Amino acid sequence: MTQQFIVRISQFVFLVLISSITLFCIRQAKIRTPSIRKLAALEAIDDAIGRAIETARPIHFTVGWGWGGLYTADGPQIIAGLSVLSRVAEQVAKMNGRLIATFPQPEVIPIAEETVRQAYASQNRPDLYKDDTVRFVSPLQYSYVSGVIGLLLRERPAANILIGPYWSEALMFAEVGNTVGAIQIAGTAKSAQIPFFVAACDYCLIGEEIFAAGAYVSKDPTQLGTIVAQDWSRLIMIGLILLGSVLAMIKVDWLTQFLKM
Amino acid sequence: MSFLKRREFPLAVTAFVGFLMLFEYYFVVKAASDLAIQIRNWAVILATFALGVGTINLMVVWGKDIRGKKGRWYLSIWGIFMFFAMVVTGLLGPVIGTDPSFVWIYNNVNLALDPTMYALNAFFITSATYRAFRTRSKEAAVLLLAGCLVMLRNAPIGLVLWSGFEPVGSWIMNVPNTAGFRAIMIGGAIGLVATGLRTLLGRERGYLAGGK
Amino acid sequence: MIDLSEKGFLGRLADVDKRILYVVLVVMLSIPILSPLGLPLTLGKETKDTYDTIGRVPEGSTVLFLAEIAAYLFPELGPQVIAISQHCFNRNLKVVYVSFRQVEGPTILESLVLSKLDFRGAKYGEGYVDLGYFAGLEVSMAAFASDIYALVKEDYRKNSLDKLPIMKNLKTAKDFQLLVIIGVADEPVRQFGRFGIPTVVGTYAVVAPEVYPFYAAGQVKGILVGIRGAAEYELLVKKPGLAVASMDAISVSHVLVLVLIVIGNVGYLYERRRKK
C-alpha cells in the first residue's frame, strides 16, 4: 500500500467523520437552537456604525485581496466576509448611514451589490443604495492597496471593517485606518496576518471565528449547528494529538504513518 | 427556461460540481477525471470574464466622480486614460502583451510602483510596533519579550551582541510559534470543511447574491 | 528638568508623531546602504537543512522549481531563487521552473534571474526549462501534479514540450526528485506533498511562521526565511549578492524598532505611574 494511497484513505476518513458530525449537529440544532459565546468584534459593529452616523462619516468595508478570488482556497473567507457585509449593510440602512464597500475580486461585485441592495431593501431603504456604494478596485494586489488607502485618506471613514482573506495589505489598511481615526474591526483566517490585525485594530476575529460570523449575525440554526460541529471536530483533533503524543513516546508509529502526508 | 432562474438551479450546479471534484480526488475514474479537468478550465475562463464586470463597475464609479466633479475628479480622468492606454498597447503586436510600448509602461509604471507600495510596509510596521508593543499586562509583556528575542535572532547584530539569541529565538519559532500556528491552521481547516459542506448542501448561500 | 507639557518629556515619549518615526527610519536605513557595516552572519539550522537536502539529491536528478516571484517580492525572494538555482546547477541538477501563483513569475525569472546564473554548461531545454505561468492556483497545481501534459502544451518561450529533452520522462509530479517552493507553501505542500518528494521552501519573513509546522512535521526539509535565509544561502553557494548586501540594513532596522519599543514603553509606564 503506497504512502499516497494511505494519505488518501486518511483524508477520506476525516472528511467523512467531520461531515457526519456536521450533519448530525445541524439536525440537532433544528430541534434545539444552540448558543455560541459572544464575539466582541461582531458586537462592536453596531457601536462602530453608530459612531460613524454621529460623526457623519462613512463606514468602509473590504474583504481583502484573497489571491485570486472565489474559486481559490480563500473563497470561503470571502463568503464569510460577505455575510458580515449583509449585517453591516442592514445596520447602515437602519441608522441612515453611508457605506462604501471595496473589492479586488471582480466576480464578487455582482454578489456584493445584490447583498447590499437586499439588506437596504429589508430595512425599507432602497434609496440609500448608490452606484458607488460597492466599488471594484483592482485584482492586482498593490493596485488594490493603493486604491483603498487613497479612499481611506480621502473619505476618512469612522469605521473600517476588514473581514476576509488578507495578505500583506492587512497591516497597511489597519495603519491607515488608525491614522484617519477609524474604529477598526478586523478578522482573517490567514494565520500570517492575524498578528498584524491583533496589534493594529480595535477588535479582531481570529482564524475560524470569521466562519462563525455568518452564524452569529444571522442566528440561523443550521449555521449555528455547524459551529457546534466545528467545536466537536476540534475536540477530536485534540484527542488525536494527545493519543499521538502518547504513542510517539512509546515508539508506536502506526498513527503517524496513517496521518503522514 | 424558468427553471434556470429559480434558486434551485445554481444550488444544484454547485452541489454537482462540488461532489464531482470530491469524487475525482478520491476515486480514479477516467470519465470523472476528464470532466473535472474541463470544469477546472471553465472556472479559470469564467474568472477571467468576470474582469469585464469589474471594469464596468470601475467606469461607473469614475464616470460618476467626473460628472459630479467630486473630490480629485481629474485623477479619475487620468485613471480612465491609463486604463485604455494599457488595453490598447496590450492588444498591439502579434502576441498580446508583447508590444514595446506596453512592456515599457509595465516595466516603468507597474514594476516600479508595486515594490514601492510594498516597501510602505516598513513604515507601517515601525509605527504599529511602536504603538502596539506596550506592557499593558503580563501577557503583553511576554509577547513583547518573545518578539524582541526573535528580532535579535534574525538580525546579524543580535548574534554579535550575544550568541544565545540564536538557540532562544529558534526555540520560540519551533515550539510556541509552531504550536500556535498549528492550532490556527487546524481550526481554519475545520472551518473550511464545514463551510464547504454547507455550500455543497445548499445551506450556505452567501455566494448567491443576497444569500436568501 | 523643564516640563514641556502637563505630560512631561517622558510622558510624551509614548505619543511620538508617526512622521518623526518615519523620518528616523529613512535616515537610519540610509546609513548602512551608503556605508556598509559588514556585520558577520551565522548559519541557521533551517538554511543548513535546505542546503543539505539539495546536497543529497543525486546528480542528474530533476527539480520542480516553483518560482513564485512578483515585482514587489523580488528583493526578498529573488536572491533565494538565484542562490538555490545556482546550487542546483553547481550540482548538475536539471531544473523545471513553473509558476502557479504569480503572473509575472516567468517574466521576472527570464529577465532578472536567469541572466545572473552560471549554468555550468546546461543548455535551455536540456538542463533547464521555463514552463511559464498557469492560472487557477491550486486547481492548476492539482492538474499539473496528476498529468503535466494535460495542462502544459508548450513552454514560456513557445517551444512544444515534445521538442524539449528535459521533459521526456516527466509525466507527473512523481517524476521529480526534489521540489523547491519559493513563496507561499500551503497549496504546493498540499498538492505535491502526497507524492513524497523531498521539499524545501524559501519564503518571505512574514509568511515563514506558517511554514514551521510543516518543517517540524518533516513535510518540508528546510526553510529559507526571508532575506536573511537568502543571505545565508548566498554565502553557502559562494555567490554573495543582493541579500548579503541588505543584511546591514536589516540589523539597523531591527535595532531601531527595539529602541522605539523601549522608548514607547518608558513613556507608557511613566504615564501610567503618573496617573496613579
CSV table of C-alpha atoms in Angstrom, one decimal, chain A residues 8 11-12 15 18-19 22-23 30 71 73 76 79 106-107 109-111 113-115 118 130-132 134-137 139 142 145-146 168 171-172 175-176 178 191-192 194 199-200 208 211 222-223 226 230 233-234 237, chain B residues 7 22 25-27 43 47 50-51 53-55 57-58 60-61 64 70 110 114 117-118 120-121 124-125 127-128 131-132 181 184-188 190-195 197-198 201 203-204 206-210 212:
chain,number,residue,atom,x,y,z
A,8,ARG,CA,-6.0,9.5,0.5
A,11,GLN,CA,-8.1,12.2,4.3
A,12,PHE,CA,-11.3,10.5,3.2
A,15,LEU,CA,-13.7,14.1,5.6
A,18,ILE,CA,-16.2,15.8,10.1
A,19,SER,CA,-19.1,15.8,7.6
A,22,THR,CA,-21.6,18.4,10.9
A,23,LEU,CA,-24.8,16.8,9.6
A,30,LYS,CA,-33.1,22.3,14.4
A,71,TYR,CA,-12.7,29.8,-6.7
A,73,ALA,CA,-8.9,28.3,-1.1
A,76,PRO,CA,-14.8,30.6,1.9
A,79,ILE,CA,-18.1,34.3,1.6
A,106,PRO,CA,-14.4,41.3,-10.0
A,107,GLU,CA,-16.6,38.2,-9.7
A,109,ILE,CA,-19.0,42.6,-7.4
A,110,PRO,CA,-22.5,41.4,-8.5
A,111,ILE,CA,-22.8,39.3,-5.4
A,113,GLU,CA,-24.1,44.6,-5.0
A,114,GLU,CA,-27.1,42.3,-4.6
A,115,THR,CA,-26.2,41.6,-0.9
A,118,GLN,CA,-31.2,43.3,-0.4
A,130,LYS,CA,-25.9,54.4,-4.8
A,131,ASP,CA,-23.8,53.4,-7.9
A,132,ASP,CA,-20.6,53.9,-5.9
A,134,VAL,CA,-19.9,48.9,-4.0
A,135,ARG,CA,-16.7,49.5,-5.8
A,136,PHE,CA,-14.3,47.3,-7.7
A,137,VAL,CA,-10.7,48.4,-7.2
A,139,PRO,CA,-7.3,42.4,-9.0
A,142,TYR,CA,-0.8,46.7,-4.7
A,145,VAL,CA,-3.9,48.5,-1.8
A,146,SER,CA,-3.2,52.0,-3.2
A,168,SER,CA,0.3,41.8,3.2
A,171,LEU,CA,-1.2,46.0,8.2
A,172,MET,CA,-1.4,48.8,5.6
A,175,GLU,CA,-2.4,51.5,10.0
A,176,VAL,CA,-4.0,53.9,7.6
A,178,ASN,CA,-5.8,54.2,12.5
A,191,SER,CA,-2.6,33.0,10.0
A,192,ALA,CA,0.4,35.2,9.0
A,194,ILE,CA,-3.6,37.7,12.3
A,199,ALA,CA,-1.7,44.6,17.1
A,200,ALA,CA,-3.3,47.4,15.0
A,208,GLU,CA,-12.2,30.4,12.1
A,211,PHE,CA,-16.6,31.5,9.6
A,222,THR,CA,-28.3,25.4,10.6
A,223,GLN,CA,-25.2,27.7,10.7
A,226,THR,CA,-22.2,23.9,12.0
A,230,GLN,CA,-16.6,22.5,14.4
A,233,SER,CA,-14.2,18.2,15.4
A,234,ARG,CA,-11.6,20.3,17.3
A,237,MET,CA,-8.3,16.7,16.9
B,7,ARG,CA,-32.8,29.5,-6.8
B,22,LEU,CA,-14.5,15.4,-4.2
B,25,TYR,CA,-10.0,13.4,-5.9
B,26,TYR,CA,-10.6,10.2,-4.0
B,27,PHE,CA,-11.5,7.7,-6.8
B,43,ALA,CA,-13.6,28.1,-13.8
B,47,ALA,CA,-13.0,34.2,-13.6
B,50,ALA,CA,-15.5,38.5,-14.5
B,51,LEU,CA,-12.9,41.1,-15.1
B,53,VAL,CA,-17.9,43.0,-14.8
B,54,GLY,CA,-15.3,44.7,-12.6
B,55,THR,CA,-14.3,47.1,-15.5
B,57,ASN,CA,-18.1,48.9,-12.2
B,58,LEU,CA,-14.9,50.9,-12.3
B,60,VAL,CA,-19.4,53.7,-13.5
B,61,VAL,CA,-17.6,54.9,-10.3
B,64,LYS,CA,-19.8,59.5,-11.5
B,70,LYS,CA,-16.3,65.2,-6.9
B,110,ASN,CA,3.8,48.7,-12.6
B,114,ASP,CA,4.4,47.6,-6.9
B,117,MET,CA,3.8,50.2,-2.2
B,118,TYR,CA,5.1,47.0,-0.6
B,120,LEU,CA,5.5,51.2,2.7
B,121,ASN,CA,5.0,48.2,5.0
B,124,PHE,CA,3.7,50.8,8.9
B,125,ILE,CA,5.4,48.0,10.8
B,127,SER,CA,4.6,52.7,13.7
B,128,ALA,CA,2.4,49.7,14.5
B,131,ARG,CA,2.1,51.8,19.2
B,132,ALA,CA,1.1,48.2,20.0
B,181,PHE,CA,0.1,28.3,14.1
B,184,ILE,CA,-4.9,28.2,14.0
B,185,MET,CA,-4.3,26.1,10.9
B,186,ILE,CA,-6.3,23.1,12.2
B,187,GLY,CA,-9.2,25.4,13.3
B,188,GLY,CA,-9.1,27.2,9.9
B,190,ILE,CA,-12.1,22.5,10.0
B,191,GLY,CA,-13.9,25.8,9.4
B,192,LEU,CA,-13.2,25.4,5.7
B,193,VAL,CA,-14.5,21.9,5.6
B,194,ALA,CA,-17.7,23.0,7.4
B,195,THR,CA,-18.2,26.0,5.2
B,197,LEU,CA,-20.0,21.2,3.3
B,198,ARG,CA,-22.7,23.9,4.0
B,201,LEU,CA,-25.6,21.1,0.7
B,203,ARG,CA,-27.1,25.6,3.4
B,204,GLU,CA,-24.6,28.4,2.8
B,206,GLY,CA,-23.7,33.8,0.7
B,207,TYR,CA,-22.3,33.3,-2.9
B,208,LEU,CA,-25.9,33.5,-4.3
B,209,ALA,CA,-26.1,37.3,-4.3
B,210,GLY,CA,-28.1,38.2,-1.3
B,212,LYS,CA,-31.6,34.3,0.7
